[in-house]
PDB file of C-alpha atoms in Angstrom:
ATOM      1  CA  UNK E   7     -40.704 -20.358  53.778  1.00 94.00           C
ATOM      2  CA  UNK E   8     -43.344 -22.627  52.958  1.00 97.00           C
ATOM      3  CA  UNK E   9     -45.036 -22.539  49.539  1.00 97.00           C
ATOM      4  CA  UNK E  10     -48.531 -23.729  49.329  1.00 98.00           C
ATOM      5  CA  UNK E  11     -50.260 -25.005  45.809  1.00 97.00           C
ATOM      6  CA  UNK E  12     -53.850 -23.761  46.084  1.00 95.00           C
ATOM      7  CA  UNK E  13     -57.065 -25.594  44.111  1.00 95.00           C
ATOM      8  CA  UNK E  14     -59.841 -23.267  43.769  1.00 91.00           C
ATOM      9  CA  UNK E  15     -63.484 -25.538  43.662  1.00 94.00           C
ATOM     10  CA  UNK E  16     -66.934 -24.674  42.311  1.00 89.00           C
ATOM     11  CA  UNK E  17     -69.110 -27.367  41.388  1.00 87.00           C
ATOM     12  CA  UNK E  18     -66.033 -29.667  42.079  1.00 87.00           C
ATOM     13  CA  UNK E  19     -63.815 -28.669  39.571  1.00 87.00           C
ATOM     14  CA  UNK E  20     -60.712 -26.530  39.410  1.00 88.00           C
ATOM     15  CA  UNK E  21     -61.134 -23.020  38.773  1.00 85.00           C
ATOM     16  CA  UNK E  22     -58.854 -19.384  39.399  1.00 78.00           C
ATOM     17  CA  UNK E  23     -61.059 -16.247  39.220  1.00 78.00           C
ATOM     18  CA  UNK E  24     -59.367 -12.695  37.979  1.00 74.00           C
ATOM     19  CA  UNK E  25     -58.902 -10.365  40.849  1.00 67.00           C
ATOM     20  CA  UNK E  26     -61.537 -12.331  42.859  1.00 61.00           C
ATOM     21  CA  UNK E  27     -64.442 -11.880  40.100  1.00 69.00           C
ATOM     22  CA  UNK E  28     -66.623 -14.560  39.173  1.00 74.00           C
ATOM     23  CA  UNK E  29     -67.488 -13.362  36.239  1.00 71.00           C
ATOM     24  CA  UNK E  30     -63.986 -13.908  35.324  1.00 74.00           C
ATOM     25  CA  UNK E  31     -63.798 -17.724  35.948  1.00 70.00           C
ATOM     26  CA  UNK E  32     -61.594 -20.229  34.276  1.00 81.00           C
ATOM     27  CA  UNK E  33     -62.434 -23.703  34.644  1.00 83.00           C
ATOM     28  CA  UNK E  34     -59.506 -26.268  33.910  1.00 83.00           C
ATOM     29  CA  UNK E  35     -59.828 -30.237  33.266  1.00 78.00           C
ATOM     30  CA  UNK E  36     -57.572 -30.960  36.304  1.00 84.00           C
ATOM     31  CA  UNK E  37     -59.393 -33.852  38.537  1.00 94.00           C
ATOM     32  CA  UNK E  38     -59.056 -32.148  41.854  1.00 96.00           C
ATOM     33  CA  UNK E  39     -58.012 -35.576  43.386  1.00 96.00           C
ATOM     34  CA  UNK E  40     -55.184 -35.477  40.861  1.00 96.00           C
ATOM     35  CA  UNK E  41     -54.208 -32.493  41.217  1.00 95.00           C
ATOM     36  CA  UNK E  42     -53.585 -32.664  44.807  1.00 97.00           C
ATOM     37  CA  UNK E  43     -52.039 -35.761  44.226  1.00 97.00           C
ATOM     38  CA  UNK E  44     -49.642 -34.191  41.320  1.00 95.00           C
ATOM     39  CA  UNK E  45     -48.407 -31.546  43.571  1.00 96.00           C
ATOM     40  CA  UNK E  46     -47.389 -34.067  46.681  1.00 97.00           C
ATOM     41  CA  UNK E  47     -45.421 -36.046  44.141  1.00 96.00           C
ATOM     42  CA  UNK E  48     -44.140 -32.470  42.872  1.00 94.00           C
ATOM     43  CA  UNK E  49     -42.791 -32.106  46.252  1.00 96.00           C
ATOM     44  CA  UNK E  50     -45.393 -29.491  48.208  1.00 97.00           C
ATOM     45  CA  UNK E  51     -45.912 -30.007  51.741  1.00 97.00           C
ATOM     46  CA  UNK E  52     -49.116 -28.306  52.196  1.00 98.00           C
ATOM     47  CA  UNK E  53     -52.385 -28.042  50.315  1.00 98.00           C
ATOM     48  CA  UNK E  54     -54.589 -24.555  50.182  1.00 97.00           C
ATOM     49  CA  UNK E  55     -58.312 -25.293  49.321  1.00 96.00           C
ATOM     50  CA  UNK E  56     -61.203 -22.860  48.742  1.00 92.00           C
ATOM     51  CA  UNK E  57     -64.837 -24.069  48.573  1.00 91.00           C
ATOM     52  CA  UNK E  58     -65.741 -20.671  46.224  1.00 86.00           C
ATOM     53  CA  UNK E  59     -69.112 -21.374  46.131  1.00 83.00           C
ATOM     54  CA  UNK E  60     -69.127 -22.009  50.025  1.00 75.00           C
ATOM     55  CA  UNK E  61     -67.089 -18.657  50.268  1.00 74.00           C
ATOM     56  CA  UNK E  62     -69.781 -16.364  48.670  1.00 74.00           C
ATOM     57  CA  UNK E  63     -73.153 -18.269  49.548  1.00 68.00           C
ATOM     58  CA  UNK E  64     -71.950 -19.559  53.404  1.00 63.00           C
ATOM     59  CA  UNK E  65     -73.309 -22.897  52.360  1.00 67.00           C
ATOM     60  CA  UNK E  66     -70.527 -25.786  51.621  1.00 69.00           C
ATOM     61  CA  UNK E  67     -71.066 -27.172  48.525  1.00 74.00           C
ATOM     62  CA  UNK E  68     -67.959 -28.847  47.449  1.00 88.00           C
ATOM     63  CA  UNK E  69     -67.667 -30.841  50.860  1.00 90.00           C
ATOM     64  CA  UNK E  70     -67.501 -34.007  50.004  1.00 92.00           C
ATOM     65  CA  UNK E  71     -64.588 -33.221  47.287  1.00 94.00           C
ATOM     66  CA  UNK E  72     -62.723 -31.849  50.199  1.00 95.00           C
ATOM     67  CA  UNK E  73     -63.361 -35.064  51.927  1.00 95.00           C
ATOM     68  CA  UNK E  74     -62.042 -36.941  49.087  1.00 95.00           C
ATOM     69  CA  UNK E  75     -59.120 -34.205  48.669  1.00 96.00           C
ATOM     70  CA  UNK E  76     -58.298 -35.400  52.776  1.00 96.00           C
ATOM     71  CA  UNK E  77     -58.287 -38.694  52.142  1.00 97.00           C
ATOM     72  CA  UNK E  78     -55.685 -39.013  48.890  1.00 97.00           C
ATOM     73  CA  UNK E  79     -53.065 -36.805  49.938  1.00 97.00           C
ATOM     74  CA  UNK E  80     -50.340 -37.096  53.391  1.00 97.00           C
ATOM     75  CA  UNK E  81     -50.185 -33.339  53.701  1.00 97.00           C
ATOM     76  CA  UNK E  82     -51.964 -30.892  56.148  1.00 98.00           C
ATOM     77  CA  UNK E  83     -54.769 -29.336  54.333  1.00 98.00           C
ATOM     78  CA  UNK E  84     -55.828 -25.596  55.196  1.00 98.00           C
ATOM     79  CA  UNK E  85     -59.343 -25.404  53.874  1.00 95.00           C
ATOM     80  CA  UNK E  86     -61.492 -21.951  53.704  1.00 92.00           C
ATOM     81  CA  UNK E  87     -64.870 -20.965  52.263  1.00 88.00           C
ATOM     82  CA  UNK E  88     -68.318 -21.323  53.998  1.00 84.00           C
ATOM     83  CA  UNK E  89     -66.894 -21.806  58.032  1.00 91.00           C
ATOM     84  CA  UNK E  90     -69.334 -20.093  59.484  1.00 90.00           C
ATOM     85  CA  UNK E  91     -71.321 -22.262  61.795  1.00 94.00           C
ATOM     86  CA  UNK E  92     -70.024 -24.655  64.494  1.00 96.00           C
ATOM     87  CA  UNK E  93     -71.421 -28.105  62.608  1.00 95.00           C
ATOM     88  CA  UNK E  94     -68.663 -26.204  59.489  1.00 94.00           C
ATOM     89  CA  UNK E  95     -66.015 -26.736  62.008  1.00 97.00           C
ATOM     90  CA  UNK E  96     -66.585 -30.118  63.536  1.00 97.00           C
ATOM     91  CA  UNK E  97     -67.241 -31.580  60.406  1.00 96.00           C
ATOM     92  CA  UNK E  98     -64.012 -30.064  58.544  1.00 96.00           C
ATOM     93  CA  UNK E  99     -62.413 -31.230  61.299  1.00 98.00           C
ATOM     94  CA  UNK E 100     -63.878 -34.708  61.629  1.00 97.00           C
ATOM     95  CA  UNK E 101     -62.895 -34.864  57.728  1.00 96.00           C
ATOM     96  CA  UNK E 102     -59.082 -34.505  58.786  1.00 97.00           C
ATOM     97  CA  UNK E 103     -58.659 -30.885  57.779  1.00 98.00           C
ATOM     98  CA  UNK E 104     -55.695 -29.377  59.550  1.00 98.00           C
ATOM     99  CA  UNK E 105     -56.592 -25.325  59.396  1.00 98.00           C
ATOM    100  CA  UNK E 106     -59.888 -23.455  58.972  1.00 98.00           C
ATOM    101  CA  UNK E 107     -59.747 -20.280  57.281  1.00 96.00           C
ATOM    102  CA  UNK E 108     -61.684 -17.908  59.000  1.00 95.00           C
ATOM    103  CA  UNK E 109     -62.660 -15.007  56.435  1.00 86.00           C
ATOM    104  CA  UNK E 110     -66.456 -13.741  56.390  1.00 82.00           C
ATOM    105  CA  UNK E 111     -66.894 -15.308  59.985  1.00 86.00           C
ATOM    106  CA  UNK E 112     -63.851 -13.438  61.629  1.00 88.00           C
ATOM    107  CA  UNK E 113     -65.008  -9.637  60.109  1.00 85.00           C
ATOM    108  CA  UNK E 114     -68.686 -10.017  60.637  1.00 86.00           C
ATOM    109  CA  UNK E 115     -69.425 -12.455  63.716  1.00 91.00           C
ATOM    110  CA  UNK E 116     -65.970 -12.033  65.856  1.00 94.00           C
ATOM    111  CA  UNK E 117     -68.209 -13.536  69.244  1.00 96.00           C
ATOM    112  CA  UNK E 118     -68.501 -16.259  67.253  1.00 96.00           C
ATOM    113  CA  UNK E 119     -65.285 -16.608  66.448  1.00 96.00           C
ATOM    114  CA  UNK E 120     -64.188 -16.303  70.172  1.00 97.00           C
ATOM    115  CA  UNK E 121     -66.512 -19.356  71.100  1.00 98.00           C
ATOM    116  CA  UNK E 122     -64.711 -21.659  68.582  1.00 98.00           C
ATOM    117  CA  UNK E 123     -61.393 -20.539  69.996  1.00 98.00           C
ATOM    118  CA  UNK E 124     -62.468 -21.620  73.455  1.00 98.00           C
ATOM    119  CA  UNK E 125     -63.593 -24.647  72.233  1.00 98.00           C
ATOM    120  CA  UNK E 126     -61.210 -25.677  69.809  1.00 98.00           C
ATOM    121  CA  UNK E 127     -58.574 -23.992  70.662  1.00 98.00           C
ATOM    122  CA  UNK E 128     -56.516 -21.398  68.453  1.00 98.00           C
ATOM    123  CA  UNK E 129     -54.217 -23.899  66.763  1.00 97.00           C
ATOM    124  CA  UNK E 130     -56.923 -24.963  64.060  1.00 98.00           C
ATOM    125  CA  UNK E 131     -57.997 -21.859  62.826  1.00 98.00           C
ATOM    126  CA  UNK E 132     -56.193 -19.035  60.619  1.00 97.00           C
ATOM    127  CA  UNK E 133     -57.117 -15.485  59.593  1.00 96.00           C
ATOM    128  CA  UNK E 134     -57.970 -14.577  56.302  1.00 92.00           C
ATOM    129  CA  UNK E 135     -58.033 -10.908  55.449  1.00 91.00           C
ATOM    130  CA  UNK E 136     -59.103 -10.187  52.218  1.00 84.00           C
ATOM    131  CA  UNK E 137     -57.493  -6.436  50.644  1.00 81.00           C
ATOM    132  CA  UNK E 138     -59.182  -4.467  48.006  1.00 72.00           C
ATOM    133  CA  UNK E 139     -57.603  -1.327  47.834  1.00 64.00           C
ATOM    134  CA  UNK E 140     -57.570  -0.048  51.591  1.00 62.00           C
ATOM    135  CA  UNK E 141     -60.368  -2.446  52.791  1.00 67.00           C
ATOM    136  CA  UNK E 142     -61.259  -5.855  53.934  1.00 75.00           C
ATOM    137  CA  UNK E 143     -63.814  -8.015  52.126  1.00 67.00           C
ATOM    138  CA  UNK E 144     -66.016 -10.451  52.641  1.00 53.00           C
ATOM    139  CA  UNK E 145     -68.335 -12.792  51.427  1.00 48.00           C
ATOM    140  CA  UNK E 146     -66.211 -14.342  48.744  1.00 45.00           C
ATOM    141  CA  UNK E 147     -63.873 -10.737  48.325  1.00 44.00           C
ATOM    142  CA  UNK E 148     -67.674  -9.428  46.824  1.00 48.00           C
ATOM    143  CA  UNK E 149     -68.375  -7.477  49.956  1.00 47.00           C
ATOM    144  CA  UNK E 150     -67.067  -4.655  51.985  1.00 54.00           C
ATOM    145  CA  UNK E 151     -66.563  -6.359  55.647  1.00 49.00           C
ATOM    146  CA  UNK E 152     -67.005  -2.305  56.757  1.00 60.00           C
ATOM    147  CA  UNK E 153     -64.145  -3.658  59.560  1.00 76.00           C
ATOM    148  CA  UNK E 154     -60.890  -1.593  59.513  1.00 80.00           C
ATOM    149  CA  UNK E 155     -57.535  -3.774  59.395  1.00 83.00           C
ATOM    150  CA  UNK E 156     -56.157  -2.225  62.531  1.00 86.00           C
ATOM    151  CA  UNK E 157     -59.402  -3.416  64.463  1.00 88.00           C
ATOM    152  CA  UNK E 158     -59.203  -7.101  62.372  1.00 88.00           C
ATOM    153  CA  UNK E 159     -55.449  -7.378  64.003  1.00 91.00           C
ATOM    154  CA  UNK E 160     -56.557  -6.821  67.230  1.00 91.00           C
ATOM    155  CA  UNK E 161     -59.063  -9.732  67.348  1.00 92.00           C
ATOM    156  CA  UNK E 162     -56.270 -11.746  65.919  1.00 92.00           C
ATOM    157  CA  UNK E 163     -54.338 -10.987  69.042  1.00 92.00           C
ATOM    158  CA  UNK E 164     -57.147 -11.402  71.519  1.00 94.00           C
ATOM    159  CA  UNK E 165     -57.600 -15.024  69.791  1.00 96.00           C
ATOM    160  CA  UNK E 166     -54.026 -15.535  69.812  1.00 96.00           C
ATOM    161  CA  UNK E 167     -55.129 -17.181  66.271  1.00 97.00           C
ATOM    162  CA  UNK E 168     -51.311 -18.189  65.019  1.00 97.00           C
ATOM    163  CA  UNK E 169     -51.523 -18.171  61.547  1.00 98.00           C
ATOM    164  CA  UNK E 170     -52.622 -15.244  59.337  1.00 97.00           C
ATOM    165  CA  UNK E 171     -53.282 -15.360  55.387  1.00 96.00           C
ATOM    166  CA  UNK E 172     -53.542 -12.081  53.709  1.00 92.00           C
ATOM    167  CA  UNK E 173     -54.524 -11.927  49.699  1.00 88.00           C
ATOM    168  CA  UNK E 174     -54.088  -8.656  47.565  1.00 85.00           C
ATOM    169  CA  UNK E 175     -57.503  -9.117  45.385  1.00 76.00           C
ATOM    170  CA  UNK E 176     -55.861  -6.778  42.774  1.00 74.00           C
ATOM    171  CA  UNK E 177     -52.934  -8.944  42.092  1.00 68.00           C
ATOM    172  CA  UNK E 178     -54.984 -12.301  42.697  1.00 61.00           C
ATOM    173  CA  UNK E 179     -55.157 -14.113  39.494  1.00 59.00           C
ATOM    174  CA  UNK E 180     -52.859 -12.103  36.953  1.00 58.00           C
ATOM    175  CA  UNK E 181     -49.610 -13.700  36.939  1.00 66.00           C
ATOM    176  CA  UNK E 182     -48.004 -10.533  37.209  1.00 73.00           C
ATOM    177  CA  UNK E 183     -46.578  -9.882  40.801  1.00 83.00           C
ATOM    178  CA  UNK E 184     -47.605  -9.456  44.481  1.00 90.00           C
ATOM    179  CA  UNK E 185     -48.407  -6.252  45.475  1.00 90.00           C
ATOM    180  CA  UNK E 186     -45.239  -6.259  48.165  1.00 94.00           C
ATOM    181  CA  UNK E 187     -45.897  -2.764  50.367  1.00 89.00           C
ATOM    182  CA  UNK E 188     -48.963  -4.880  51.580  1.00 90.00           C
ATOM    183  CA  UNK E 189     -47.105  -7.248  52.917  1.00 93.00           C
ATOM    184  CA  UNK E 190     -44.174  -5.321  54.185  1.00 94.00           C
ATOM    185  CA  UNK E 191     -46.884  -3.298  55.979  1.00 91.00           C
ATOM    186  CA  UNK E 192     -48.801  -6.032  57.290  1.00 92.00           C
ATOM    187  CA  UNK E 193     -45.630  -7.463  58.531  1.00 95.00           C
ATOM    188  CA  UNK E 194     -44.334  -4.563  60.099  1.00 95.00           C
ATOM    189  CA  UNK E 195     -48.087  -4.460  62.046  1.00 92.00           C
ATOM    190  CA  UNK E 196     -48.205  -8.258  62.893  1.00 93.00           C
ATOM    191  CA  UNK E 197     -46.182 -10.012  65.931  1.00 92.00           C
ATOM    192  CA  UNK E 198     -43.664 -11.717  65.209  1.00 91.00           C
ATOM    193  CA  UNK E 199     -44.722 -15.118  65.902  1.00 94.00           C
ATOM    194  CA  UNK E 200     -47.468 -14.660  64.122  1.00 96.00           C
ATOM    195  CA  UNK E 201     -46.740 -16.824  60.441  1.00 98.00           C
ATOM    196  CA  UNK E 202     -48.098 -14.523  58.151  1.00 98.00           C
ATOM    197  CA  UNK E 203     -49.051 -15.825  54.149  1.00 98.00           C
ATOM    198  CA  UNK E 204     -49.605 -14.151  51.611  1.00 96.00           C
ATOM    199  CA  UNK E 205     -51.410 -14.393  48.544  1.00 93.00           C
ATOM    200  CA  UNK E 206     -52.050 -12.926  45.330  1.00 89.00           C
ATOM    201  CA  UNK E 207     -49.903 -12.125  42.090  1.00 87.00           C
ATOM    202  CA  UNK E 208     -47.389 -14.989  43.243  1.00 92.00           C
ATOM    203  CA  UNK E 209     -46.214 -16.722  40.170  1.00 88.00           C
ATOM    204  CA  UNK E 210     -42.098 -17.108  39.900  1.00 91.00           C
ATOM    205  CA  UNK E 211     -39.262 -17.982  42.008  1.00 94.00           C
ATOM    206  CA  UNK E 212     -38.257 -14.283  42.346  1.00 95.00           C
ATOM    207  CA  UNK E 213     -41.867 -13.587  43.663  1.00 95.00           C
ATOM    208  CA  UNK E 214     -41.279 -15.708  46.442  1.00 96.00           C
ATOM    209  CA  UNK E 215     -37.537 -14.881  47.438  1.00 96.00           C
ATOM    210  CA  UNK E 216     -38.142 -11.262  48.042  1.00 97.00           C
ATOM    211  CA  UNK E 217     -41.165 -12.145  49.919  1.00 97.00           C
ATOM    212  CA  UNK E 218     -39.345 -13.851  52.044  1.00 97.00           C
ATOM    213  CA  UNK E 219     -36.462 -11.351  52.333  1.00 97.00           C
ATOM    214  CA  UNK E 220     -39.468  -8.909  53.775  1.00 96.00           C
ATOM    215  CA  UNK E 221     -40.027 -11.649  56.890  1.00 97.00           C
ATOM    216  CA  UNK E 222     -43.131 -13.311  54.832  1.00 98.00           C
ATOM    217  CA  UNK E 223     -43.497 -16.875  56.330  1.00 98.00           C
ATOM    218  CA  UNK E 224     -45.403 -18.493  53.029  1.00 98.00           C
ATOM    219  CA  UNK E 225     -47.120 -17.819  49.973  1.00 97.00           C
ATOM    220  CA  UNK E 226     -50.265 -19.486  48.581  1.00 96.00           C
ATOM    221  CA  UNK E 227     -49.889 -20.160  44.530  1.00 94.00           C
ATOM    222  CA  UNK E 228     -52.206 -20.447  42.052  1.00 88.00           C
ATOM    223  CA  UNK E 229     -52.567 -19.928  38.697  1.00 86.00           C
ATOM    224  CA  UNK E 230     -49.403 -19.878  37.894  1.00 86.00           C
ATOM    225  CA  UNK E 231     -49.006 -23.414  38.615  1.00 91.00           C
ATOM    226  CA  UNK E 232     -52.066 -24.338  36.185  1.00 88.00           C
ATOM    227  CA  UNK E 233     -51.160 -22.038  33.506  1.00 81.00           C
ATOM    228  CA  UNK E 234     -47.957 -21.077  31.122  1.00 68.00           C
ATOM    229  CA  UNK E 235     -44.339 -22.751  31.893  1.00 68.00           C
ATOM    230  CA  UNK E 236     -43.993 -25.375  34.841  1.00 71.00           C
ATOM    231  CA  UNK E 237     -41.528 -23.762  37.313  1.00 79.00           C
ATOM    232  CA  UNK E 238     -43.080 -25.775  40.626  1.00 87.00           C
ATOM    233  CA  UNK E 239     -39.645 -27.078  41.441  1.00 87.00           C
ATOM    234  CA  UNK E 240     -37.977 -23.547  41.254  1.00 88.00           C
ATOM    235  CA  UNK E 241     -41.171 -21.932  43.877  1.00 90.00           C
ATOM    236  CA  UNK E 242     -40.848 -24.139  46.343  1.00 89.00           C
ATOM    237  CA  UNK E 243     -36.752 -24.330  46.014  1.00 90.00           C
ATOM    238  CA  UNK E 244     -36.820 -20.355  46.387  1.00 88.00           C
ATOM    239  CA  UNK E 245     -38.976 -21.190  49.413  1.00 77.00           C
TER     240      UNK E 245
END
């Protein structure tokens, strides 16, 4: 199992929201070019980045930081927020970004989607579905996407899209645990060679062992590596 560090932008800065509200926004001092840097020497192998304001709005406003973020770090970088046009991909991908996250665009403009696949190919792109409760969101986890998961998973196999990152909103944030029958269910639902990662609640070594007992493939951590008692080495070794 792989276990990603994420770093949350808006305004190009480091933030974690509470249970995806922005009202409920901590900003920390962390340079994001250090930070990224701090968890490569820490030992991560891959680097989860969310342009927040790019997430809600559609616009990219932190892309030049995630330029920057490229450039200082050796590690594949899966970047998500505001990809919704085709100039979003080509650029993100001119940049040196390995995986686009494909949230808002997936749920609301799936033709769309389809036309970057033929294009680009399925390898570059990942599936982000967003759980409140029984539904998907969108638009920065503000919005019902109206899309039911069972239609969402059949797009993903029509775009035979191989990666799929799934994030309780809930748990998001609070350092207290995933929400694992979403997982185990969304496992259960997804093909096997699909990797699926999950997200949300994911803050200590136990976390991510019995995530990975249930077939989870990797988990995307947060706050819990900004916050409270430094246990990086013990995620990634229960990896």
């Amino acid at each position: 199992m792989i276990v990603i560090p994420a770093i949350d932008l808006i305004a190009g800065k480091c933030v974690r929201l509470y249970q995806g509200d922005f009202d409920q926004q901590t900003t920390y001092d962390n340079d994001p070019i250090d930070q990224a840097r701090e968890f490569q020497s820490a030992g991560f192998t891959r680097l989860h980045v969310v342009d927040l304001e790019g997430a809600r709005t559609g616009l990219g406003q932190n892309r030049q930081v995630i330029r920057h973020l490229v450039e200082a770090v050796d590690l594949p970088i899966q970047i998500g927020g505001g990809v919704r046009t085709s100039q979003d991909v080509l650029e993100l991908l001119e940049f040196g970004v390995r995986y686009l996250i494909l949230g808002t665009a997936a749920l609301t403009d799936p033709e769309r989607v389809s036309r970057w696949v033929e294009r680009w190919g399925p390898t570059p792109f990942m599936i982000s579905l967003d759980l409140k409760g029984e539904g998907l969101r969108s638009q920065g986890w503000v919005e019902r996407s109206g899309v039911e998961l069972a239609e969402a998973l059949d797009r993903i196999a029509g775009w035979e899209i191989p990666q799929v990152i799934c994030t309780d909103v809930e748990s998001d944030g609070t350092l207290k645990q995933p929400n694992y029958s979403t997982y185990e269910k969304l496992r259960a639902q997804l093909p096997g060679d699909i990797t699926l990662i999950a997200a949300g609640g994911i803050s200590r070594p136990e976390h991510v062992s019995r995530l990975k007992e249930m077939g989870v493939d990797g988990v995307v951590v947060g706050r819990a590596l900004y916050e409270g008692d430094r246990v990086w080495e013990k995620l990634i070794d229960a990896g």
